[in-house]
Short mmCIF file of C-alpha atoms in Angstrom, two decimals:
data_model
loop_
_atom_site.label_atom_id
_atom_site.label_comp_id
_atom_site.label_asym_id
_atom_site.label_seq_id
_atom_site.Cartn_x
_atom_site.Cartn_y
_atom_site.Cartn_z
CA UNK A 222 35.44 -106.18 61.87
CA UNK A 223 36.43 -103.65 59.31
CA UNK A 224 35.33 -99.94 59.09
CA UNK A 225 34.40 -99.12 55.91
CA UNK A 226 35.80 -95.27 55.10
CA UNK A 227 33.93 -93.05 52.85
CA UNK A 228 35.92 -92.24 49.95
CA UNK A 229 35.62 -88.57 48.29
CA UNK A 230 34.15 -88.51 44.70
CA UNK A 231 36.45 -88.38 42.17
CA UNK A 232 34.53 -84.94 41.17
CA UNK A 233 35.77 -83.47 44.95
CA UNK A 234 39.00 -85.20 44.34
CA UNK A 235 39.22 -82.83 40.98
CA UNK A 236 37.32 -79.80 42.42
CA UNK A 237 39.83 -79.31 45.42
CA UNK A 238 43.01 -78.11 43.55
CA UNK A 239 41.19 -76.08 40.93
CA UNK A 240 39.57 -74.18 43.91
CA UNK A 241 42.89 -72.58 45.09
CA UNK A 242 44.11 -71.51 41.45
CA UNK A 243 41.37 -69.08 41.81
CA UNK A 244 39.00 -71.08 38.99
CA UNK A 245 36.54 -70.89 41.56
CA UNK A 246 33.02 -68.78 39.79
CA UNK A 247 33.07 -65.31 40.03
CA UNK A 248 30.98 -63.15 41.55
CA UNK A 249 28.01 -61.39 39.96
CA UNK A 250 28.43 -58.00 38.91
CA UNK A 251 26.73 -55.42 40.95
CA UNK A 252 23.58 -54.92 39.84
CA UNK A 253 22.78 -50.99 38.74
CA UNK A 254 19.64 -49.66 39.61
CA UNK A 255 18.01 -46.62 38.68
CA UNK A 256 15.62 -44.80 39.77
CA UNK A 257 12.16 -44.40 37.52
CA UNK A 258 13.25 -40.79 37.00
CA UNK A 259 11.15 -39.29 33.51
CA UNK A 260 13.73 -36.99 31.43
CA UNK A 261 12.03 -34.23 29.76
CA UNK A 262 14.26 -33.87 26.75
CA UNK A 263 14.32 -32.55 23.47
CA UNK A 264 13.53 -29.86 21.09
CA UNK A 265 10.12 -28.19 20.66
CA UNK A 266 9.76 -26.43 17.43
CA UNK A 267 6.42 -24.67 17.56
CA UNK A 268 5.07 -22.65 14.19
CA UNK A 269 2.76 -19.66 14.49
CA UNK A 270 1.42 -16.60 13.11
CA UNK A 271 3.40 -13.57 13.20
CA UNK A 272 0.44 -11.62 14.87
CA UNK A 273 0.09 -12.88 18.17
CA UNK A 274 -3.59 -12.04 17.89
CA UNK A 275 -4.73 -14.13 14.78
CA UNK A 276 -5.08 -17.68 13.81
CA UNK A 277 -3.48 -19.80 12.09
CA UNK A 278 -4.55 -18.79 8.00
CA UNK A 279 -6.50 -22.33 6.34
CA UNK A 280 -4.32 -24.03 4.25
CA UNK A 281 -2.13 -27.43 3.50
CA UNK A 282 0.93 -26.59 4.96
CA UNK A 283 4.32 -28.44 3.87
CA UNK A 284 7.17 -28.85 6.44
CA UNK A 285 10.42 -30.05 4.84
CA UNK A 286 13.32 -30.58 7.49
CA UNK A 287 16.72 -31.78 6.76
CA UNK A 288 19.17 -32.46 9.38
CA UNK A 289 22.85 -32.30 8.89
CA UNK A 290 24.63 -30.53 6.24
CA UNK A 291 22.18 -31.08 3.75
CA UNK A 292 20.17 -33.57 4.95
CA UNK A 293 22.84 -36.35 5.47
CA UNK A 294 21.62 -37.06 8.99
CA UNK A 295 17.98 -37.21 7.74
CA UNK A 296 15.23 -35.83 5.85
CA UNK A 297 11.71 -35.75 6.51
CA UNK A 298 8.53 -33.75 5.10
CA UNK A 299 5.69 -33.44 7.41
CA UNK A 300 2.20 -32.40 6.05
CA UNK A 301 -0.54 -30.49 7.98
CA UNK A 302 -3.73 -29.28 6.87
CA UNK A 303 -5.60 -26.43 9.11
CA UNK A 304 -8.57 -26.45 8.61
CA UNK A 305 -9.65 -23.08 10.70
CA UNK A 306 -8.99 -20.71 13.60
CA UNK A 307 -8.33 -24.01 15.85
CA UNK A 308 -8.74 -27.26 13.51
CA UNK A 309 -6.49 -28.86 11.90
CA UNK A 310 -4.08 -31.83 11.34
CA UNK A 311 -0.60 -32.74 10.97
CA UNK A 312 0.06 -36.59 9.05
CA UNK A 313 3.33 -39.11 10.51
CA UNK A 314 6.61 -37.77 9.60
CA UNK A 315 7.24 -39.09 5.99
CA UNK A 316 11.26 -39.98 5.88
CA UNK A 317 13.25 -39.72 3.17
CA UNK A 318 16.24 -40.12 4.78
CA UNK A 319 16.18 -42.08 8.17
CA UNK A 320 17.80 -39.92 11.00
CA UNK A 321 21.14 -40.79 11.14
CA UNK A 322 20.91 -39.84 14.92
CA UNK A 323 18.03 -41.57 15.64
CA UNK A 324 15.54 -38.84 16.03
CA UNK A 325 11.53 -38.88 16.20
CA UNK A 326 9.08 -36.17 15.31
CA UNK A 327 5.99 -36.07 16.73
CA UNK A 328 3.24 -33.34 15.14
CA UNK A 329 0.04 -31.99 16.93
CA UNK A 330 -2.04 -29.03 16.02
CA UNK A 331 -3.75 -26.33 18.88
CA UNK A 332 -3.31 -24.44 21.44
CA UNK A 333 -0.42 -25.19 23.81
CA UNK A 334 -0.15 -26.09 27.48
CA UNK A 335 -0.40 -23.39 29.62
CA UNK A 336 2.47 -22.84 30.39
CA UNK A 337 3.75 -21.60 27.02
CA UNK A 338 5.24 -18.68 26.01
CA UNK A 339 2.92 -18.21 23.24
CA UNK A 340 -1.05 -18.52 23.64
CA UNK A 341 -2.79 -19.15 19.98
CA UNK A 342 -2.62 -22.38 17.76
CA UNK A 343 0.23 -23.33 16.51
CA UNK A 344 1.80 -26.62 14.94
CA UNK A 345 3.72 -28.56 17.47
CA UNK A 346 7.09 -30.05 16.58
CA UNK A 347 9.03 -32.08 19.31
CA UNK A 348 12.54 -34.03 18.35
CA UNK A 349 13.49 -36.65 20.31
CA UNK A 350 16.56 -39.27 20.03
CA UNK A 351 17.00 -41.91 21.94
CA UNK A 352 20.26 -44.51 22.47
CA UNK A 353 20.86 -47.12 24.25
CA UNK A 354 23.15 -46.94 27.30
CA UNK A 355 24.24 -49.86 29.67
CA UNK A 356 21.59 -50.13 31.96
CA UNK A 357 18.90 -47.52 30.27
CA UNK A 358 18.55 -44.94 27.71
CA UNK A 359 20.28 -41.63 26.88
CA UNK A 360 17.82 -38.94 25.97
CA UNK A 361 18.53 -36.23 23.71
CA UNK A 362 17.70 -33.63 20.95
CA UNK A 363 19.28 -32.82 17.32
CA UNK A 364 22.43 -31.57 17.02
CA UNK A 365 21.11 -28.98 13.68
CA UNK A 366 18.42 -29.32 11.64
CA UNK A 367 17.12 -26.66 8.66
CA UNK A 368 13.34 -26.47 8.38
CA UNK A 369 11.13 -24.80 5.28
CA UNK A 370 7.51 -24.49 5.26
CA UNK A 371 5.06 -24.04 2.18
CA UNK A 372 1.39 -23.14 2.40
CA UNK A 373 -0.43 -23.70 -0.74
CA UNK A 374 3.27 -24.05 -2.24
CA UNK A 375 4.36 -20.38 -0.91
CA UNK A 376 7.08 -20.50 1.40
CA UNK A 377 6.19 -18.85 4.64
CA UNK A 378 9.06 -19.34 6.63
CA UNK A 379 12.16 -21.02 7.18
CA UNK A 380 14.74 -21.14 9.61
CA UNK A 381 17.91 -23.24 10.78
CA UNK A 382 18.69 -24.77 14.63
CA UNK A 383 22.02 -25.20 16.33
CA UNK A 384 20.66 -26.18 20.06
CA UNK A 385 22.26 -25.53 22.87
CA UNK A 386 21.59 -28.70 25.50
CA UNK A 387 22.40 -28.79 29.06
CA UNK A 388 23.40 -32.64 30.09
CA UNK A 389 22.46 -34.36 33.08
CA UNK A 390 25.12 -37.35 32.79
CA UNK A 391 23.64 -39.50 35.72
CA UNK A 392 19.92 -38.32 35.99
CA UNK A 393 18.48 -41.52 37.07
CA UNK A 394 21.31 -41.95 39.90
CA UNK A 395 24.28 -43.73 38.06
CA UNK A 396 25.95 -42.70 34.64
CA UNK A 397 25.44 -46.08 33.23
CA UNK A 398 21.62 -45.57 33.59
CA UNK A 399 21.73 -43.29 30.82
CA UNK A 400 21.95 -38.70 30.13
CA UNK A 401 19.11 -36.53 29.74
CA UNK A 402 19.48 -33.41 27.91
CA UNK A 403 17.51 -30.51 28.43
CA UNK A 404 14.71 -29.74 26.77
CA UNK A 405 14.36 -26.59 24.22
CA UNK A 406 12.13 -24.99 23.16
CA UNK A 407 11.82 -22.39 20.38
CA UNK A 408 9.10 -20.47 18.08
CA UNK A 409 9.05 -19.86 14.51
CA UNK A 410 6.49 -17.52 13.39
CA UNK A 411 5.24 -17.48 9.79
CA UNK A 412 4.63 -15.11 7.38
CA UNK A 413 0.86 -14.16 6.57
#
């Protein structure tokens, strides 16, 4: 009687040499994980009264900002309308020139937290940019920006930034996970 011998596929007959020559699949990267870590970034721009003790005067009040030299990085105007001692509005950032940086405004109109150094209304300006980084985000605030404000087309104040940021290159526990920059905060306070 004969024995029958199993014969290797002609797949394992190919797969056998290739194996040694180091074709074999690679290993996964390792996998980065960060932690859920919030970074508290950016600049705060907030506009008040030169008296600490009065409101904010009524009035539509135009915020033009360019960033860059001359508003190469961006320009945006910014409209609020107060309304009284603590009412009022601000409408979306209207770009005219898209931040070259990536940068956001956000606009609010009160008192602010606590916390502040300052304790009447005020309009609220925070700049944020964002970027992508391997595995996250990297947080920041403008480089320079130049801001002018009108009230009933009288300018009331103006002023230019250069921040200063402190960076936190691994925040979220790994460098590829993205930097936060500190956050900054300054006041402007406008003429009556």
């Amino acid at each position: 009687m004969r024995r029958l011998r199993a014969r290797p596929s002609l797949a394992a007959l190919l797969a056998a040499p290739l194996a040694g020559l180091g074709c074999a699949e690679d290993p996964p990267p390792p996998t980065i994980e960060c932690t859920e870590l919030a970074c508290d970034s950016g600049f705060d721009l907030w506009l008040t009264s030169t008296d600490n003790v009065t409101t904010f005067f009524a009035g539509r009040y135009d915020i033009m900002i360019e960033f860059g030299d001359r508003g190469v990085d961006g320009e945006v105007d910014i409209e609020c309308t107060i309304d009284g001692p603590q009412q009022g509005s601000c409408d979306p950032p209207q770009w005219e020139i898209p931040s070259a940086e990536g940068i956001t405004i956000t606009t609010q109109f009160g008192i602010p937290p606590a916390q502040a150094a300052i304790d009447v209304p005020a309009i609220q300006l925070h700049f944020e940019g964002r970027s992508e980084a391997p595995a996250g985000d990297n947080v920041f605030g403008p480089e320079m920006f130049e801001i002018e404000i009108d009230r009933d087309t009288r300018k009331v104040g103006e002023n230019s930034y250069t921040p200063t940021y402190e960076r936190d290159e691994a925040p979220r526990g790994d460098p590829d996970c993205g930097f936060c920059d500190s956050r900054v905060l300054e006041i402007l306070r406008l003429n009556p």
